[in-house]
Coordinates of C-alpha atoms in Angstrom, one line a residue:
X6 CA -29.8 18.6 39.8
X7 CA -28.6 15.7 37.5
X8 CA -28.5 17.9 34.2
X9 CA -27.4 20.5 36.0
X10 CA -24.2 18.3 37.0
X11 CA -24.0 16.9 33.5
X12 CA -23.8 20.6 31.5
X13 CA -20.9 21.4 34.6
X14 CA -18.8 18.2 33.2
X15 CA -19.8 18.8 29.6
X16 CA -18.5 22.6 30.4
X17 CA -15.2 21.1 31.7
X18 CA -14.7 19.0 29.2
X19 CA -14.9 21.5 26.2
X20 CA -12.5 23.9 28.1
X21 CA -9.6 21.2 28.5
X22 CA -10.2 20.5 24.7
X23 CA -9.7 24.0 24.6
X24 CA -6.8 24.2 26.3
X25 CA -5.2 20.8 24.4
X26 CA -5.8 22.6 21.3
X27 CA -3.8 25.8 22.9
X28 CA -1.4 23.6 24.3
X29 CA -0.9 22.1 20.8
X30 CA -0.9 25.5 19.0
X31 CA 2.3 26.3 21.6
X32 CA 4.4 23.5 21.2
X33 CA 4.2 23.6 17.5
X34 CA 4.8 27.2 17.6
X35 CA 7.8 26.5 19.6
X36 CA 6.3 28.5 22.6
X37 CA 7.7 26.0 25.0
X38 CA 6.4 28.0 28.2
X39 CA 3.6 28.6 27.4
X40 CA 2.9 24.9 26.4
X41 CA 4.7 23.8 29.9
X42 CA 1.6 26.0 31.8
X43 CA -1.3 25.3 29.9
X44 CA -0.2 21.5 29.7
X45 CA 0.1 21.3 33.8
X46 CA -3.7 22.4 34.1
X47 CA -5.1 19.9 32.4
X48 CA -5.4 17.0 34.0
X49 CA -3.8 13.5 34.1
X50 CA -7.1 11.6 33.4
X51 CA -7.5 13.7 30.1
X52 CA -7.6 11.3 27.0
X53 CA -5.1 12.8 25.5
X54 CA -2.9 13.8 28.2
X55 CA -0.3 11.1 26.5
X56 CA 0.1 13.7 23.3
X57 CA 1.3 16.2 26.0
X58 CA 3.6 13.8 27.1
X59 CA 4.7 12.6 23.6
X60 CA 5.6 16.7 23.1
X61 CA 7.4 17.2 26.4
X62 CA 10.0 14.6 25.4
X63 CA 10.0 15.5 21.7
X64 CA 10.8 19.3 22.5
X65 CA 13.6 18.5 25.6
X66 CA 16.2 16.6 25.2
X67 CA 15.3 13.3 25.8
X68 CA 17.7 9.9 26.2
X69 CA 17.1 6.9 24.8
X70 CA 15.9 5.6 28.4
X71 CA 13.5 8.4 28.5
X72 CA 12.0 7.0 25.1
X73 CA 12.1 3.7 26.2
X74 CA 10.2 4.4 29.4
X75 CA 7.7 6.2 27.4
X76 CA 6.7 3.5 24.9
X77 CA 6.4 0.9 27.9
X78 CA 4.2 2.7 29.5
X79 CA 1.8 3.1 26.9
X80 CA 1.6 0.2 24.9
X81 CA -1.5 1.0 23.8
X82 CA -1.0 4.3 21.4
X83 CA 0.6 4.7 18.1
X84 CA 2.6 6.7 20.3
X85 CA 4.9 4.1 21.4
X86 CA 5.5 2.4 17.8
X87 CA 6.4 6.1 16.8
X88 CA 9.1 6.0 19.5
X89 CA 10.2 2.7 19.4
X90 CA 11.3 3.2 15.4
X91 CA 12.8 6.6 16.5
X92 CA 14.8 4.6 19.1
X93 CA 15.7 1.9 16.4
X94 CA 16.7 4.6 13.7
X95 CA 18.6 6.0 16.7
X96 CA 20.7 2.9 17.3
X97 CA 21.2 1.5 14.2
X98 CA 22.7 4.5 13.3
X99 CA 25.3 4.3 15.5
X100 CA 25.8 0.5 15.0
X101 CA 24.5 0.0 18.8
X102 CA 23.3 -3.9 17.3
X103 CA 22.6 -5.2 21.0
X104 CA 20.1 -2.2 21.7
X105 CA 19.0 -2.2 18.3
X106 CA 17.8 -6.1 18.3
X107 CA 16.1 -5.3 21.7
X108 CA 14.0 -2.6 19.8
X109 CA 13.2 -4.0 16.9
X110 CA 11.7 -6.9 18.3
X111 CA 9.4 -5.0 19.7
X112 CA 8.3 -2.9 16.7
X113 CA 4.7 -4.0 14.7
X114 CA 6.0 -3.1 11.8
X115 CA 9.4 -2.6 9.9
X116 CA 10.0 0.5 7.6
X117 CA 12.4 0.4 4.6
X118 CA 15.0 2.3 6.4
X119 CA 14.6 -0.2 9.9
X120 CA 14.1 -3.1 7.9
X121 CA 18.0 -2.2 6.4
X122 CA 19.3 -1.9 9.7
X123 CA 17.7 -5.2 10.7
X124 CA 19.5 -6.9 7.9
X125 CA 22.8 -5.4 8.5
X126 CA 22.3 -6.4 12.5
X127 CA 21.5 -10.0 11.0
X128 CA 24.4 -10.0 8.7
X129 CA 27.1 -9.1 11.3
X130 CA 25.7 -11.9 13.0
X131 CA 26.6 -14.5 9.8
X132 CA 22.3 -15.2 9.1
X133 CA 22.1 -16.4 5.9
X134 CA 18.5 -15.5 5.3
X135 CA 19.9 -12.1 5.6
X136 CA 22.0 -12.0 2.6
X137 CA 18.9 -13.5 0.2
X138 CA 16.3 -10.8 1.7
X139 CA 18.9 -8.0 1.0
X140 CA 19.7 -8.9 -2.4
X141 CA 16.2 -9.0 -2.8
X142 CA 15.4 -5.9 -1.3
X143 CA 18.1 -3.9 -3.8
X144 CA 16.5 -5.3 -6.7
X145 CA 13.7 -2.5 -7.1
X146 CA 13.3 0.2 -9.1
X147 CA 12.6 3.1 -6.5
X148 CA 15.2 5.0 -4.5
X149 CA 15.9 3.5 -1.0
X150 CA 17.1 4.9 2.1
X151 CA 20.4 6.3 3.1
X152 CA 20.2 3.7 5.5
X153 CA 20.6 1.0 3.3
X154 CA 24.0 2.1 1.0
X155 CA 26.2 0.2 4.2
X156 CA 24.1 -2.7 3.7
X157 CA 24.3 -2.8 0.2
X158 CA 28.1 -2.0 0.4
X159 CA 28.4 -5.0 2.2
X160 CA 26.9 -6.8 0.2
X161 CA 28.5 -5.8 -3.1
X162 CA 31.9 -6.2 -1.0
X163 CA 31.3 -9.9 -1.2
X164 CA 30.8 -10.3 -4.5
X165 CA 27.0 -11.0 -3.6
X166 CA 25.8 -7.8 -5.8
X167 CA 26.8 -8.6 -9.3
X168 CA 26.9 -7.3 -12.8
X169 CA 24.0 -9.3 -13.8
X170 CA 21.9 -8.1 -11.0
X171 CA 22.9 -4.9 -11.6
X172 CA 21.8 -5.4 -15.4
X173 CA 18.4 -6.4 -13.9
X174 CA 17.9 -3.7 -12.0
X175 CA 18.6 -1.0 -14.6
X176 CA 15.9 -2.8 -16.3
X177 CA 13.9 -1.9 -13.7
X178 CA 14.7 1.8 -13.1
X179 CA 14.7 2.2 -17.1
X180 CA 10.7 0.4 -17.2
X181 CA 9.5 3.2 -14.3
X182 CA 11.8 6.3 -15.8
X183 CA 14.0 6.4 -12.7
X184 CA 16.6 8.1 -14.3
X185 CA 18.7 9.0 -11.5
X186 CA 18.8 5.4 -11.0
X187 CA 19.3 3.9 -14.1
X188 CA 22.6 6.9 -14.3
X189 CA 24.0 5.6 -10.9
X190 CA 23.8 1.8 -12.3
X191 CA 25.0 2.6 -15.6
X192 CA 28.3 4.7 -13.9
X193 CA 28.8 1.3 -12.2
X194 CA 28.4 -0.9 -15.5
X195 CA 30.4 1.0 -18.3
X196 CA 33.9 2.5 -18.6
X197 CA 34.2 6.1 -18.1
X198 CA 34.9 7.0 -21.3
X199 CA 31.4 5.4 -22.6
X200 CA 29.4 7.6 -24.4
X201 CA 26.2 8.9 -22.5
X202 CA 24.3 6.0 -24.3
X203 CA 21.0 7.4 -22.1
X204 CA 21.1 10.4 -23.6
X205 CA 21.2 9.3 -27.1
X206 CA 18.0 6.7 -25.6
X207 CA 15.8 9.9 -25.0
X208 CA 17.0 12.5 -28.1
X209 CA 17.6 10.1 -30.7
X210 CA 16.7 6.7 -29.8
X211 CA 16.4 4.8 -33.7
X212 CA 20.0 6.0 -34.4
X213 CA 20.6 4.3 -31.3
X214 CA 19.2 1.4 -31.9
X215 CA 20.6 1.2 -35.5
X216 CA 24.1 0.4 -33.3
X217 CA 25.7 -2.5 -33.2
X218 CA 24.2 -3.7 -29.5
X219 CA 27.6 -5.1 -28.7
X220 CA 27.2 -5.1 -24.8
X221 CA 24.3 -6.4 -22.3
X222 CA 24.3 -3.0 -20.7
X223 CA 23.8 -0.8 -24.2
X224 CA 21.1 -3.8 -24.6
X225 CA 19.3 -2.1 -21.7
X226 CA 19.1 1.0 -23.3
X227 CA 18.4 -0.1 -26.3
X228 CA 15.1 -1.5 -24.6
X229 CA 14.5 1.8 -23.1
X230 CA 14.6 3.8 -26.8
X231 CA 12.7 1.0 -28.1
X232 CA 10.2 1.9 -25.4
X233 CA 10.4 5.7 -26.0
X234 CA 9.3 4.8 -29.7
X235 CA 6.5 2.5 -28.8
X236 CA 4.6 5.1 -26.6
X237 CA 4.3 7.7 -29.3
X238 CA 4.0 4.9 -32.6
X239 CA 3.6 1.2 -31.8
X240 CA 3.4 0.1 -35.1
X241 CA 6.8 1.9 -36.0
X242 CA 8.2 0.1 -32.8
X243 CA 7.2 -2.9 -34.4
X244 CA 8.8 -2.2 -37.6
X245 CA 12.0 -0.9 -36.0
X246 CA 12.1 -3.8 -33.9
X247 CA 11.4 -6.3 -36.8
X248 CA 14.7 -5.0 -38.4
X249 CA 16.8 -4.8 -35.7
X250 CA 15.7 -8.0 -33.6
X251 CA 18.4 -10.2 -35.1
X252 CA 21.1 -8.4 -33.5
X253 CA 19.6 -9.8 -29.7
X254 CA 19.9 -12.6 -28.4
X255 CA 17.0 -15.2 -28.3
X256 CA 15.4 -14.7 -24.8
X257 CA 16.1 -10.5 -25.5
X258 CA 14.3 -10.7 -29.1
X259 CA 11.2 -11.8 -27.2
X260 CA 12.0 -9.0 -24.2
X261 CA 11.7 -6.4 -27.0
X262 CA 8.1 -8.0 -28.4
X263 CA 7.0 -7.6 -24.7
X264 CA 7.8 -3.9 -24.7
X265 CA 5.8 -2.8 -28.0
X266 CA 2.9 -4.6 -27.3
X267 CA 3.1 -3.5 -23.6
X268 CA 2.7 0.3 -25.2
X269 CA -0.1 -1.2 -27.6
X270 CA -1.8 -2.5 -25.1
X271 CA -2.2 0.5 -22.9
X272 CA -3.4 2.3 -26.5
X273 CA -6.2 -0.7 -26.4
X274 CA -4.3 -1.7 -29.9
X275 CA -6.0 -4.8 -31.1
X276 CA -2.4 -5.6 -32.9
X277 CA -1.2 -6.0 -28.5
X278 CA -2.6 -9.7 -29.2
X279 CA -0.3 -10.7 -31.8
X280 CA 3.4 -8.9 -30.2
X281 CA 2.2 -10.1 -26.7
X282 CA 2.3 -13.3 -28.4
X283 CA 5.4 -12.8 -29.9
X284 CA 7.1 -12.3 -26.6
X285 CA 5.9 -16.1 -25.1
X286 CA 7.3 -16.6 -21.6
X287 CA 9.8 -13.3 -21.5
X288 CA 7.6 -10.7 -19.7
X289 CA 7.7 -8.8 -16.7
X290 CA 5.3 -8.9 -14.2
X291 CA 3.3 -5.4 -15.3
X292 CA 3.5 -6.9 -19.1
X293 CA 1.8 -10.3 -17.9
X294 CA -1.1 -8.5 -16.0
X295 CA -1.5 -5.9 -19.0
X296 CA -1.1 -9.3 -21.6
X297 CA -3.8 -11.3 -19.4
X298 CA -6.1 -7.4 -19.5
X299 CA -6.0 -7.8 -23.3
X300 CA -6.4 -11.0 -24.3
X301 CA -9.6 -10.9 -21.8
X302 CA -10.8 -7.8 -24.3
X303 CA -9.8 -10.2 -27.1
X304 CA -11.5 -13.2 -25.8
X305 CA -9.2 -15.5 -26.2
X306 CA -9.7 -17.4 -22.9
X307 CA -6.9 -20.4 -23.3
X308 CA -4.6 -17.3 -23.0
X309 CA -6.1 -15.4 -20.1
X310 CA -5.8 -18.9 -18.2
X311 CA -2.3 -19.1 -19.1
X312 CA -1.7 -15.7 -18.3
X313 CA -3.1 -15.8 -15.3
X314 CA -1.1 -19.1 -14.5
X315 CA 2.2 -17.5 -15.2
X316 CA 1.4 -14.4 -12.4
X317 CA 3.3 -14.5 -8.7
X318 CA 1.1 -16.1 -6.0
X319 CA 0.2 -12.4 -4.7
X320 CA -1.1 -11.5 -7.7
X321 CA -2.6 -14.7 -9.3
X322 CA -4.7 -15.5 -5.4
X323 CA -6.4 -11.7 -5.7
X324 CA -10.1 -11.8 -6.0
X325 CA -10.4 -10.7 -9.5
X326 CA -7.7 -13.2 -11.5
X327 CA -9.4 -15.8 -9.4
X328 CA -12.8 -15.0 -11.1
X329 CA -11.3 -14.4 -14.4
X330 CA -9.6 -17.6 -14.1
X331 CA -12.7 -19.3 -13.2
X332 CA -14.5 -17.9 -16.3
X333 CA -11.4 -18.8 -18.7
X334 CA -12.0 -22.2 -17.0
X335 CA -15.9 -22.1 -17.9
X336 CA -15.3 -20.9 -21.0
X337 CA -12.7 -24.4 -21.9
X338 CA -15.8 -26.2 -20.9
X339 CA -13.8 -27.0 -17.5
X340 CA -16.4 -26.3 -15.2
X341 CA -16.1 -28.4 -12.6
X342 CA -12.4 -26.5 -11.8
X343 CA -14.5 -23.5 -12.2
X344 CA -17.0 -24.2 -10.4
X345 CA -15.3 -25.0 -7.3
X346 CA -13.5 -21.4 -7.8
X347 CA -16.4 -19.7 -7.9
X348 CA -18.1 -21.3 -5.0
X349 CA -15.1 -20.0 -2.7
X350 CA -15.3 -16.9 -4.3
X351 CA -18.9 -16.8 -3.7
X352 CA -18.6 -16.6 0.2
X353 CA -16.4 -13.9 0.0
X354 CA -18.1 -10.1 0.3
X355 CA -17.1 -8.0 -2.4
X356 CA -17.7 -7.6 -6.3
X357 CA -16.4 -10.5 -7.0
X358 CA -17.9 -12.5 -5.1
X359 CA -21.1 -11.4 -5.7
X360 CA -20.2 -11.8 -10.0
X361 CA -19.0 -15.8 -9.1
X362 CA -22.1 -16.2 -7.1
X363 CA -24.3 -15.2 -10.1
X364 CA -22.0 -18.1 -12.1
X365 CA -22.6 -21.2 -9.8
X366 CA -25.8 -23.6 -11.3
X367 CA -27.3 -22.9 -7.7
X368 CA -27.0 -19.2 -6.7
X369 CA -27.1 -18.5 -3.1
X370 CA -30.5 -17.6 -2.1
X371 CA -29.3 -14.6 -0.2
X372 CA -26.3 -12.5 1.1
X373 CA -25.3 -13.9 4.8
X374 CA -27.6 -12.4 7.3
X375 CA -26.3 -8.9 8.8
X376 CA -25.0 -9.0 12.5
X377 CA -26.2 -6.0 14.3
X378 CA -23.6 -5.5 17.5
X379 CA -25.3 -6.2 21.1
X380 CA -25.3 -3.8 23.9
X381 CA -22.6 -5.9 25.9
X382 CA -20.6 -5.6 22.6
X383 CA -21.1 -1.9 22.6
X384 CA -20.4 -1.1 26.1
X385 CA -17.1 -3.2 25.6
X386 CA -15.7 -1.4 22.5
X387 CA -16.8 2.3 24.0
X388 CA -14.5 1.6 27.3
X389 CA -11.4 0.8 24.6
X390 CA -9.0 3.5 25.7
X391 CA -7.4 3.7 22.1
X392 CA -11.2 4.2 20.4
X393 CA -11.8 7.3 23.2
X394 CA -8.7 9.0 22.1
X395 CA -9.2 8.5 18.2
X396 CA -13.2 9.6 18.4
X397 CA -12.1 12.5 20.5
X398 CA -9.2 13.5 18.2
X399 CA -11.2 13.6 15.0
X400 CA -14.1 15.5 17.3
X401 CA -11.0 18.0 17.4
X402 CA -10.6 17.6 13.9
X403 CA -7.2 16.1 14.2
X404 CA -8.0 13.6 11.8
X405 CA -4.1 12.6 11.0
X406 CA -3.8 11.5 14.9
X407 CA -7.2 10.2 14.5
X408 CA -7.1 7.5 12.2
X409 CA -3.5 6.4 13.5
X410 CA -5.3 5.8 17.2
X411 CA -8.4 4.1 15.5
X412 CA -6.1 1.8 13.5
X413 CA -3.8 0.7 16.4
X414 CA -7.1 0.2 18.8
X415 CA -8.6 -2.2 16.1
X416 CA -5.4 -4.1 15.6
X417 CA -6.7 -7.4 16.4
X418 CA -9.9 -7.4 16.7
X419 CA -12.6 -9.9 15.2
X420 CA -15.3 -9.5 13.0
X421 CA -17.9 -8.3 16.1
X422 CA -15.6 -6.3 17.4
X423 CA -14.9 -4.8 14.3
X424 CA -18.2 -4.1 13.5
X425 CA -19.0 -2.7 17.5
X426 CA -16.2 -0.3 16.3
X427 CA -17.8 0.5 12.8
X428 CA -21.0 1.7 14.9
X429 CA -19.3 3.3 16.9
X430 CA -17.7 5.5 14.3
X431 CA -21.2 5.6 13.1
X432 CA -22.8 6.9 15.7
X433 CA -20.2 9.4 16.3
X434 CA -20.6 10.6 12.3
X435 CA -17.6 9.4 11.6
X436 CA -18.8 8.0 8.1
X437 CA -15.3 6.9 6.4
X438 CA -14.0 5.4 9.5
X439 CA -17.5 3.0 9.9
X440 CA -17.5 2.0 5.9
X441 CA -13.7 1.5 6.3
X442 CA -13.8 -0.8 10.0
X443 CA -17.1 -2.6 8.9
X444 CA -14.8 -3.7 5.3
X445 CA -12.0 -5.5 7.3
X446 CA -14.4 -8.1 8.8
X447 CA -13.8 -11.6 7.0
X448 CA -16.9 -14.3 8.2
X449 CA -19.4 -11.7 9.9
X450 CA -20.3 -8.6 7.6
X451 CA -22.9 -6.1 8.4
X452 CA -23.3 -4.7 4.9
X453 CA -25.4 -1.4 6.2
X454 CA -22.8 -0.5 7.7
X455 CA -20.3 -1.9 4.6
X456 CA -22.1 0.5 2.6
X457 CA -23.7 3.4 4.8
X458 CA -26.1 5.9 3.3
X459 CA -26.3 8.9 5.5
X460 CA -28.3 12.0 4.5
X461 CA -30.2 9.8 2.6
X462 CA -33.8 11.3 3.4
X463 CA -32.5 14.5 2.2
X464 CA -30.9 13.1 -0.8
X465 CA -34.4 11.6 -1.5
X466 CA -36.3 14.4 -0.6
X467 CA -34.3 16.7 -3.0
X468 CA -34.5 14.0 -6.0
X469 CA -38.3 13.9 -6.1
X470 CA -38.3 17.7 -5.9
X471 CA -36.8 18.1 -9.0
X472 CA -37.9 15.0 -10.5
X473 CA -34.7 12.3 -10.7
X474 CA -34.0 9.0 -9.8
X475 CA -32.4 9.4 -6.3
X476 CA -30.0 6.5 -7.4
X477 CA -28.7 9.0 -9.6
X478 CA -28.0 11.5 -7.1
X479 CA -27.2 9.0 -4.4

């Protein structure tokens, strides 16, 4: 009588996924009553009984308490972070700071349009730290939310956003071809009667540049025709800029250097070396990452190590400027600074590490030992509420809701949980998901599951039919 009990509950089972999927088909449909029936018959205890929830409120009219009450109650889905923002959108737009502050506080993490409203809340509230982070914040190149222009208002009302940080900004927009930018910022630098100086950039840009450069702002566009020039003809960049260059200032004559040998570079030009040079210390961050790419090609090492020097922390500390640091090190017979590089690199399970671990004078013998999870482990990370939802979701092939649930379950967890989780998604045939958890885990790896091979009998089996390697069909 046992299987005949289990095939009843595996029966049930498949016809309230059935109905969730329904249910689901309704409410995005906008069939509300027909969502309200099929959603009463299936029952509380369902996994994703919370999603029917999460609808219910969406579709009615739901206050802010209503929200409120739902994210409190379930802590533990994506669910409530996707309410929580919609309740701090909700009052920051209406300038509601004291509920606002009690939301935010709660969120995991802040989007660009929150994270304006947070500052604004902060700056009513005279924190200094708010004014640096918003300055900050404006100086991008990419469009920002609608939530920001009070913020940035405010900040421009106290002088706080100024011409020069409006000149370094355009710089920006004009380097990624925001356009609609760079217009807005020029309508705020130059007289109204200016001519339309972009324009001129992008139809005729050596005429431009034959003009006397007689303010910082036609500067700027002067560096964006230069740039126009250099991606279709790098050395006639050069030779425009050669003639022109006395008409910058110092620190600018470099800037331009940095711009043609930016668009030489990305042409693999061995004549990058020599402008890069040309532009010493006056390059953006892109250009210094592309400067340190070619000079690696060239193999002149005392300038990869500089290069690599000169990059932000969050770009200098990532795995693969460590290692070519290292080797520029090695290479300026400074090998006991490279050395010690390389050995921290060498515990570390990726590419990288594995490259510095071939460049110590003692190699490890071996990678570290895989863990396999236990049963206790497995038994724990199956009961995870948040796991249960995610593996049935993507068993429903809603794989969007999916990997949202699986990410918020494994917020947290350590390296055997982690991998518990990754064979779980395993087991489940949930390839992408196990390669992906099994990646995050920082002491304890298991690299079979790192780097999973399923259908690999077949693969095999196929290769030696027809007479190939099955690493190349693998």
């Amino acid at each position: 009588m046992l299987w005949l009990g289990l095939l009843l509950a595996c029966t049930a089972a498949a016809s309230t996924d059935r109905e969730f999927l329904a249910a689901r088909n309704d409410y995005a449909k906008g069939r509300l009553l027909q969502f309200q029936r099929l959603s009463a018959r299936i029952p509380a205890r369902y996994p994703l009984h919370v999603y029917l929830e999460y609808w219910r409120l969406k579709r009615e009219p739901a206050s802010p308490g209503e929200w409120a009450r739902f994210a409190a109650d379930h802590p533990d889905t994506p669910l409530s972070e996707l309410v929580l923002q919609k309740l701090a959108r909700f009052y920051g737009k209406a300038e509601d700071w004291k509920d606002f502050r009690k939301v935010v506080g709660k969120l995991a993490h802040e989007n660009l349009e929150i994270e304006c409203y947070d500052l604004r809340a902060r700056l009513i509230r005279n924190d200094p730290a708010a004014i640096g982070k918003g300055v900050r914040l404006w100086l991008t190149a990419q469009d920002l939310p609608s939530s920001c222009d009070p913020l940035f208002a405010s900040l421009s009302a106290a002088g706080l956003v100024t011409d020069g940080l409006r000149l370094a900004r355009l710089r920006l927009a004009l380097e990624a071809d925001n356009l609609e930018l760079a217009r807005q910022l020029i309508a705020q630098l130059a007289p109204a009667d200016d001519p339309d100086w972009l324009r001129m950039a992008q139809r005729a840009p050596e005429k431009l540049l034959a003009l006397s450069p007689d303010s910082p702002l036609l500067r700027e566009v002067d560096f964006y025709a230069l740039r126009r020039i250099a991606r279709d003809d790098p050395d006639r960049a050069a030779a425009v800029w050669t003639e022109r260059l006395t008409a910058f200032p110092p620190a600018e004559r470099l800037h331009g250097w940095g711009v043609v040998a930016m668009a030489a570079a990305r042409r693999l030009d061995p004549k990058a070396v020599r402008w890069f040079l040309a532009a010493g210390n006056q390059l953006s961050v892109r250009e210094n990452v592309w400067k340190t790419r070619t000079m690696l090609r060239a193999g002149r090492w005392p300038d990869v190590y500089k290069s690599i020097v000169a990059m932000p922390s969050e770009a200098r500390d990532k795995p693969e400027w460590r290692y070519w640091k290292a080797r520029a090190l090695q290479a300026m017979h400074r090998n006991d600074q490279a050395d010690r590089i390389f050995a921290q690199l060498s515990h570390e399970a990726h590419y990288f590490g594995l490259l510095a671990d071939e460049e110590l004078p003692q190699t490890l013998e071996n990678l570290p030992k895989n863990h396999y999870p236990t049963p206790a482990e497995m038994r724990w990370v199956r009961k995870r509420p948040g796991l249960v939802r995610a593996l049935l979701l993507h068993k429903l092939d809603l794989n969007i809701d999916a990997n949202r649930e699986w990410a918020w379950a494994i917020r947290g967890f350590d390296d055997r949980q982690l991998l518990a989780a990754a064979e779980l998604a395993r087991r489940h045939q949930w390839y992408d998901q196990a390669i992906n958890t099994a990646g995050k885990t920082r002491a304890t790896h298991n690299f079979d599951l790192r780097y999973l091979m399923p259908y690999r009998d077949l693969a095999e089996a196929y290769s030696n039919r027809n007479g190939l390697d099955p690493a190349w069909v693998y």
